[in-house]
Short mmCIF file of C-alpha atoms in Angstrom, two decimals:
data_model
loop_
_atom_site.label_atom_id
_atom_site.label_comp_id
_atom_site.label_asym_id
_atom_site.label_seq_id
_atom_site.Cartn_x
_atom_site.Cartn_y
_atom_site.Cartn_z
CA UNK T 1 124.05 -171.77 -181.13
CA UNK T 2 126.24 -173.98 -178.89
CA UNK T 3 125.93 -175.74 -175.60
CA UNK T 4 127.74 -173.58 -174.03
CA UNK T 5 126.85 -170.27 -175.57
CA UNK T 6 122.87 -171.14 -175.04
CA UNK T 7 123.72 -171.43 -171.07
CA UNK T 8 125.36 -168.53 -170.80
CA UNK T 9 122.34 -166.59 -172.63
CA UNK T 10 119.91 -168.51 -170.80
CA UNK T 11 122.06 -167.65 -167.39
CA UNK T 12 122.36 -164.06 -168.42
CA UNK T 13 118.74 -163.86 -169.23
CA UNK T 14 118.23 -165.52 -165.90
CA UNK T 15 120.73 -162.64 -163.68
CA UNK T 16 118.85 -159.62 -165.88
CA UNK T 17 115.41 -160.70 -164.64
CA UNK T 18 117.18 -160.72 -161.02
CA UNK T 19 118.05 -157.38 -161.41
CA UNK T 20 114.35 -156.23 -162.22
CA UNK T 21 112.61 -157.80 -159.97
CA UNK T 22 115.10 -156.55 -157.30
CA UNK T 23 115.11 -152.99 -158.47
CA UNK T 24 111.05 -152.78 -159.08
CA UNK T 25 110.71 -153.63 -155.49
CA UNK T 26 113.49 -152.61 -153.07
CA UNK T 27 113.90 -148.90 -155.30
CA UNK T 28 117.06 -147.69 -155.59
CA UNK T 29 118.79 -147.96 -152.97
CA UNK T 30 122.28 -147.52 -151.11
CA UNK T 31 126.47 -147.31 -152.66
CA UNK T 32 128.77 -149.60 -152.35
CA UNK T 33 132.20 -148.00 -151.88
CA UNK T 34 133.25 -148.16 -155.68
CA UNK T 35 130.59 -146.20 -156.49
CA UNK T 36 128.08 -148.84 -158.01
CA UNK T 37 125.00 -150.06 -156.29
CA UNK T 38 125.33 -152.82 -153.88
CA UNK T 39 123.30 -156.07 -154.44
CA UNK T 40 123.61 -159.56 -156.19
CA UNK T 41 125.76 -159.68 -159.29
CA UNK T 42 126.19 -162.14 -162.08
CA UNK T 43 128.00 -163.09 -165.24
CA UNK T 44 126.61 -160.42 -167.26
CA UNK T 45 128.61 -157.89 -164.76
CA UNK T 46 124.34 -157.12 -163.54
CA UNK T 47 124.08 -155.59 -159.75
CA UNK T 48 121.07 -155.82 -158.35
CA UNK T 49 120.46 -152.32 -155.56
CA UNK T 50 120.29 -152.98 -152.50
CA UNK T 51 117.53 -152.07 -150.14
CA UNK T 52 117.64 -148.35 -149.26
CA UNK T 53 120.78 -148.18 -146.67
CA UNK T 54 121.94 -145.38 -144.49
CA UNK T 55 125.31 -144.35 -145.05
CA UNK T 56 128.32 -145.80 -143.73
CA UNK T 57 128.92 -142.89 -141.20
CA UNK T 58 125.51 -141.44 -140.22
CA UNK T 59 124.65 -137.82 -138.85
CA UNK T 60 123.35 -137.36 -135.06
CA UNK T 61 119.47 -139.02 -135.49
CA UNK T 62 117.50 -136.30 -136.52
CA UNK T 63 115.32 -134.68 -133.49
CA UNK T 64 112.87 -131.94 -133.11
CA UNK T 65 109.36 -131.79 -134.73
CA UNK T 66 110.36 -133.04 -138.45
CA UNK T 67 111.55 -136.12 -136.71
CA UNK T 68 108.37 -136.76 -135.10
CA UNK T 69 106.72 -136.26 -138.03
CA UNK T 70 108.66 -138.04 -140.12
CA UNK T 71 108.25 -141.35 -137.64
CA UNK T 72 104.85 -140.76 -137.50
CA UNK T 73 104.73 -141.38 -140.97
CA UNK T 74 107.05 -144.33 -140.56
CA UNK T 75 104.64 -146.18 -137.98
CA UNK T 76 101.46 -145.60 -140.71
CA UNK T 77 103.09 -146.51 -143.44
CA UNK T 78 104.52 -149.85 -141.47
CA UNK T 79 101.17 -150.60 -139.75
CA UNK T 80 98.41 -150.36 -142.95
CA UNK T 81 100.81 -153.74 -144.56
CA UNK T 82 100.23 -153.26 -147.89
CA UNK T 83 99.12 -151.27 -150.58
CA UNK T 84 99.16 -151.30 -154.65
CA UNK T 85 102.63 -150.00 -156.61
CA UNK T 86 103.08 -148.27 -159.59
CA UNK T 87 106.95 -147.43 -160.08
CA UNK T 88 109.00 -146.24 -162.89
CA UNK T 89 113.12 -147.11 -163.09
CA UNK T 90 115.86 -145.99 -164.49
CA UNK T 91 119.50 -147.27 -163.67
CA UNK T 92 121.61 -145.20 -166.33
CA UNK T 93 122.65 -147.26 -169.44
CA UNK T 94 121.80 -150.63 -167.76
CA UNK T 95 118.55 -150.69 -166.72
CA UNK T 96 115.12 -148.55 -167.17
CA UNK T 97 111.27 -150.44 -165.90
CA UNK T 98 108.07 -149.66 -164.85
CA UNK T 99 106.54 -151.68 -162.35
CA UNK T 100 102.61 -152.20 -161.08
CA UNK T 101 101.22 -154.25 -158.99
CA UNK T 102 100.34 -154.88 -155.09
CA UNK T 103 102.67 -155.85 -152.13
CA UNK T 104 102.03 -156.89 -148.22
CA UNK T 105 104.75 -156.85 -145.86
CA UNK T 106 103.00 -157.70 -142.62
CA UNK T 107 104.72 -161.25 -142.72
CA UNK T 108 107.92 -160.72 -145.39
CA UNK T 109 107.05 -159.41 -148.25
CA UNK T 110 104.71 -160.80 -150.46
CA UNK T 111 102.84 -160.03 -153.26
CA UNK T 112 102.73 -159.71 -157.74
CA UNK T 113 104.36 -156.97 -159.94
CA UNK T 114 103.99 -156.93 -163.86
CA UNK T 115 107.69 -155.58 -164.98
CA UNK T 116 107.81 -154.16 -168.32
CA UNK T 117 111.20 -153.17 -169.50
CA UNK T 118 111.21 -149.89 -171.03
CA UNK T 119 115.05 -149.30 -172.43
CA UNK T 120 118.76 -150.52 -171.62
CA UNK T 121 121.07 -152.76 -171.88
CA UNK T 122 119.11 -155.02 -169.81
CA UNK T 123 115.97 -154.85 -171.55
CA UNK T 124 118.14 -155.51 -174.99
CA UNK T 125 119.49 -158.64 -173.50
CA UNK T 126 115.37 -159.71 -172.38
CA UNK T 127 114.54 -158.87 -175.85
CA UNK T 128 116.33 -161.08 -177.59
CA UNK T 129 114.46 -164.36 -176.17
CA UNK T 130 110.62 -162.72 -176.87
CA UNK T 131 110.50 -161.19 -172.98
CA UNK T 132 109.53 -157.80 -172.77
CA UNK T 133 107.55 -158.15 -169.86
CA UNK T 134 107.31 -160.66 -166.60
CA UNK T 135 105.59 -161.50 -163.95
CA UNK T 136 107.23 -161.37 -160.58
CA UNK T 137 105.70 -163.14 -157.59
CA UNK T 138 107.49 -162.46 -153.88
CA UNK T 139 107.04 -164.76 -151.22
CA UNK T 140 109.22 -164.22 -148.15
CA UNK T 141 111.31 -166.81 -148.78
CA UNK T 142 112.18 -166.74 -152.50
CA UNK T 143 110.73 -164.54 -155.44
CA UNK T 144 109.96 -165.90 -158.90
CA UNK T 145 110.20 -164.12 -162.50
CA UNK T 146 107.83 -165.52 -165.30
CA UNK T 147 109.64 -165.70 -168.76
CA UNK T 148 108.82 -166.08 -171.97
CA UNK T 149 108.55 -169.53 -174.31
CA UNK T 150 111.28 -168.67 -176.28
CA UNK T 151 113.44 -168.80 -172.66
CA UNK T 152 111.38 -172.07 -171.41
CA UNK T 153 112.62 -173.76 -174.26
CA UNK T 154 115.85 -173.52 -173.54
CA UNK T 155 115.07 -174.78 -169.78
CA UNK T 156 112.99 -178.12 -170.39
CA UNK T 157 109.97 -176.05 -171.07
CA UNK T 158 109.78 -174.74 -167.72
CA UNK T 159 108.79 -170.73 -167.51
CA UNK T 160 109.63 -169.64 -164.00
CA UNK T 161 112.54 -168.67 -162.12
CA UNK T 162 113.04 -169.34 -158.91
CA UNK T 163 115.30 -166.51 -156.60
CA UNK T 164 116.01 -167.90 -153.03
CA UNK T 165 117.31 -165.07 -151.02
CA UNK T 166 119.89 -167.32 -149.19
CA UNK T 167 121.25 -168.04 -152.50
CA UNK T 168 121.69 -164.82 -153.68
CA UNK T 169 123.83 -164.16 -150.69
CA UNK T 170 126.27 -165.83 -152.53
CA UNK T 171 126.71 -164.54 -155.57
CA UNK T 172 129.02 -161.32 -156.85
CA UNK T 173 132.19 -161.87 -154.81
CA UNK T 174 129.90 -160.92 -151.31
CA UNK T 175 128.27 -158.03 -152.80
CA UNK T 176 125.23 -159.97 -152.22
CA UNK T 177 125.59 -159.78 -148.59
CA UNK T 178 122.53 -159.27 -146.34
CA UNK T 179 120.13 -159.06 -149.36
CA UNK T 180 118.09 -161.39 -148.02
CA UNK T 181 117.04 -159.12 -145.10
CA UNK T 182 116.94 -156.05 -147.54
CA UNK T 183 114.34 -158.21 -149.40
CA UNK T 184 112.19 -158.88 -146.31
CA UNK T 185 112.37 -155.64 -145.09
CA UNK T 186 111.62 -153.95 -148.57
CA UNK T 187 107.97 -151.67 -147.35
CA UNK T 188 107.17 -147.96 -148.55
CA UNK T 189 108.67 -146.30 -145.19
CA UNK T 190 112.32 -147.54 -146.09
CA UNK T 191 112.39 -144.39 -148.00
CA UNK T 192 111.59 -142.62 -144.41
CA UNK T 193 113.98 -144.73 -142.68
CA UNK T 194 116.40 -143.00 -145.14
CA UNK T 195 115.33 -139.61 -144.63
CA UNK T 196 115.95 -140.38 -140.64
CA UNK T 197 119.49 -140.51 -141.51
CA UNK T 198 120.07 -137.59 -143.24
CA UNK T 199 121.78 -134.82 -142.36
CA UNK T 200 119.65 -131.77 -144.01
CA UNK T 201 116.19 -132.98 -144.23
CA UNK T 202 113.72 -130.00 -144.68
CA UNK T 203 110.36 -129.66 -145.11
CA UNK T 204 109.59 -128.75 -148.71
CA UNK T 205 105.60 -127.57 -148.12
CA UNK T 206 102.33 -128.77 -149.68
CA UNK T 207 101.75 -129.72 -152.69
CA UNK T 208 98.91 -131.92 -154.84
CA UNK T 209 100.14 -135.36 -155.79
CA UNK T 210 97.66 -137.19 -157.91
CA UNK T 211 94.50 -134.82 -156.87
CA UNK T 212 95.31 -135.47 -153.11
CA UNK T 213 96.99 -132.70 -150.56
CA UNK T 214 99.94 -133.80 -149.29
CA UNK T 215 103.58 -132.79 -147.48
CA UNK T 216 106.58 -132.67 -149.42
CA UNK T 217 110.00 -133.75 -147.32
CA UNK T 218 113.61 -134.07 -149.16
CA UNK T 219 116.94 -134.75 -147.78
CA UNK T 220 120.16 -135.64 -148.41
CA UNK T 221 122.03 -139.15 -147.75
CA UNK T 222 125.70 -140.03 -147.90
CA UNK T 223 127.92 -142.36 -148.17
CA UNK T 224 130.47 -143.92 -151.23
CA UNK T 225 127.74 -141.36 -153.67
CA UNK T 226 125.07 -138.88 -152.09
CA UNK T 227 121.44 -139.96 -152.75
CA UNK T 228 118.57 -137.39 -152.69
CA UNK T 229 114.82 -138.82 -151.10
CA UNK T 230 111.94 -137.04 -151.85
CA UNK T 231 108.71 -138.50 -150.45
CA UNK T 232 104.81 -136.82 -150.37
CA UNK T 233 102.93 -137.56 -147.58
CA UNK T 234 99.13 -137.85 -146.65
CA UNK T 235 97.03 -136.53 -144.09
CA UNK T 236 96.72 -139.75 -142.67
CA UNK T 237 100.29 -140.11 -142.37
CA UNK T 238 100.62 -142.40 -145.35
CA UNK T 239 103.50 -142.11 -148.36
CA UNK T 240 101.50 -141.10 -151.69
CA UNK T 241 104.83 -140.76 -153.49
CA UNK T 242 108.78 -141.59 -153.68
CA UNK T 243 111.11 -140.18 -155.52
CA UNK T 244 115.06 -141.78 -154.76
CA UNK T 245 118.03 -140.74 -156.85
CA UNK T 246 121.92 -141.12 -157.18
CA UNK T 247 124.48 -143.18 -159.45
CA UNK T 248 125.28 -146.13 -160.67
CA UNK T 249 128.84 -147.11 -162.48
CA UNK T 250 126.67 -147.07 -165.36
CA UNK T 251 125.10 -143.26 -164.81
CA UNK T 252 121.95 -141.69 -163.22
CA UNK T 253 119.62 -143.46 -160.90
CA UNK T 254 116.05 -142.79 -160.14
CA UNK T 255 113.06 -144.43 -159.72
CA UNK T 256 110.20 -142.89 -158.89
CA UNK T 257 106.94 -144.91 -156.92
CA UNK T 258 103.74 -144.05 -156.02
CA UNK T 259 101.01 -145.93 -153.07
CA UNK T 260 97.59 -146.16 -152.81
CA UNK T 261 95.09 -148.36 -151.38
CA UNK T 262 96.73 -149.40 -148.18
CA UNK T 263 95.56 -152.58 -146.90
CA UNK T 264 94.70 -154.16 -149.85
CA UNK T 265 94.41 -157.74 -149.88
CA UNK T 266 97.70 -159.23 -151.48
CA UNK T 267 98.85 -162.51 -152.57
CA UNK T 268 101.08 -164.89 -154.29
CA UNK T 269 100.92 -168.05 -155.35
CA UNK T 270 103.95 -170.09 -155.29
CA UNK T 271 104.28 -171.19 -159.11
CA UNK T 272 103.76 -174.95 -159.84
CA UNK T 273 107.48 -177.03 -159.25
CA UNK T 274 107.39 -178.35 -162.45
CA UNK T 275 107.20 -175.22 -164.65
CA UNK T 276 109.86 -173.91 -162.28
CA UNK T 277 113.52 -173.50 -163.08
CA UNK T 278 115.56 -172.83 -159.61
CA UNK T 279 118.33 -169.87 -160.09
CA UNK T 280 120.98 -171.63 -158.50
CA UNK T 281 120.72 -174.51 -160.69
CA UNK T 282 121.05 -172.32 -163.81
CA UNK T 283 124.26 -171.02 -162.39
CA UNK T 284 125.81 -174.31 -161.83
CA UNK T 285 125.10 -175.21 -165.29
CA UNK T 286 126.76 -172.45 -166.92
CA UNK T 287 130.32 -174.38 -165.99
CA UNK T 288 128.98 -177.94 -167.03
#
């Protein structure tokens, strides 16, 4: 292999495992006007979604008793800070994941997921340098994906990556644009927030989500694509499961997340400097 043909795999490796750490956390998120997902992209043509977003011309806020409820359940779900995450992701031909782990967002978000990539073109491209499965660590400044040796070696034997949300602002032509906030901001109740915006929510009734009781709501969001919510709430007021769906360029997206043990104790450790490879950097080096 070349030079310049190891950067760009190493570079493309690097933008893939941006994309899943992304998706695993922030869900699936809002349309960009040409009908793709909005978020950070890279060489390999990879968009990472953007945090759940309310469409570009939003309905009259949603009043009456469903909104109360439906805030109600926003304030819970934005007050307990943190919980454990078990998520499962599909983004059509590109991209499909499951995700578990435990995130805080009292003070950013924080907080470890274990990816494993289940199927795609993404996963292909992970593959092919021994990953199949990472470690993602968010801090509220940056995130970091753990790779593989087979990747390492390519990078001076260092195993991390290093995201800095500024940075990704950059990237993709300004589709990256405010995805440093949509990282901060990433909590349960964004799928709430979403359902504030729509224009038909309705309560669906009650239903038993993994052996608890809880309240089905669904609505509707627009924008460049429509995107259905579905979330199952508690008696405490607290989301038990998400369901988000729409499309990508490359076909159907859903991902599908359930929450338990609120207030868990979360943290991350920023990975040691020296085993760390920043993101940026491997982007500069793909022109050298």
């Amino acid at each position: 292999m070349t030079g310049t043909t190891a950067r760009r795999t190493v570079v493309s490796v690097a933008v893939s495992a941006a994309l899943a750490c992304a998706t695993a956390c922030t869900g699936s998120g809002g349309s960009d006007d040409s009908g793709g997902t909005t978020g950070p992209s890279g060489p390999t043509g990879s968009t990472a979604p953007s945090a759940s977003a309310a469409p570009s011309s939003p309905p009259p806020a949603l009043t009456g008793a469903s909104a109360d409820a439906l805030r109600a359940v926003e304030r819970a779900t934005g007050r307990a800070g943190s919980a454990r995450v078990e998520s499962t992701t599909v983004m059509g031909r590109e991209l499909s994941l499951e995700a578990a782990g435990a995130l805080g967002w009292d003070d950013g978000l924080t907080g470890t997921l274990t990816i494993t990539y289940t199927g795609g073109t993404t996963a292909e491209t992970m593959r092919r340098l021994g990953t199949t499965a990472m470690e993602a660590r968010y801090l509220p400044d940056a995130y970091y994906a753990r790779m593989g040796d087979e990747f390492a070696e390519r990078v001076g034997g260092r195993h991390w990556i290093k995201y800095v949300y500024e940075d990704l602002e950059d990237l993709g032509g300004g589709a990256g644009a405010g995805f440093a906030d949509q990282m901060r901001n990433t909590t349960p109740n964004q799928a709430v927030k979403l359902l504030l915006s729509a224009g038909d929510v309705r309560r669906v009734g009650a239903e038993t989500t993994r052996g608890r009781r809880t309240t089905h709501w669904s609505g509707t969001v627009g924008g460049a694509t429509e995107q259905t919510v579905d979330i199952w709430v508690d008696d405490r007021n607290l989301l038990v499961k998400k369901v988000e769906r729409g499309r990508t360029k490359t076909g159907e997206l859903t991902q599908t997340a359930y929450y338990s043990d609120y207030g868990v104790p979360v943290s991350a450790a920023r990975p040691p400097a020296a085993d760390t490879a920043d993101f940026k950097e491997l982007l500069a080096s793909q022109g050298s």
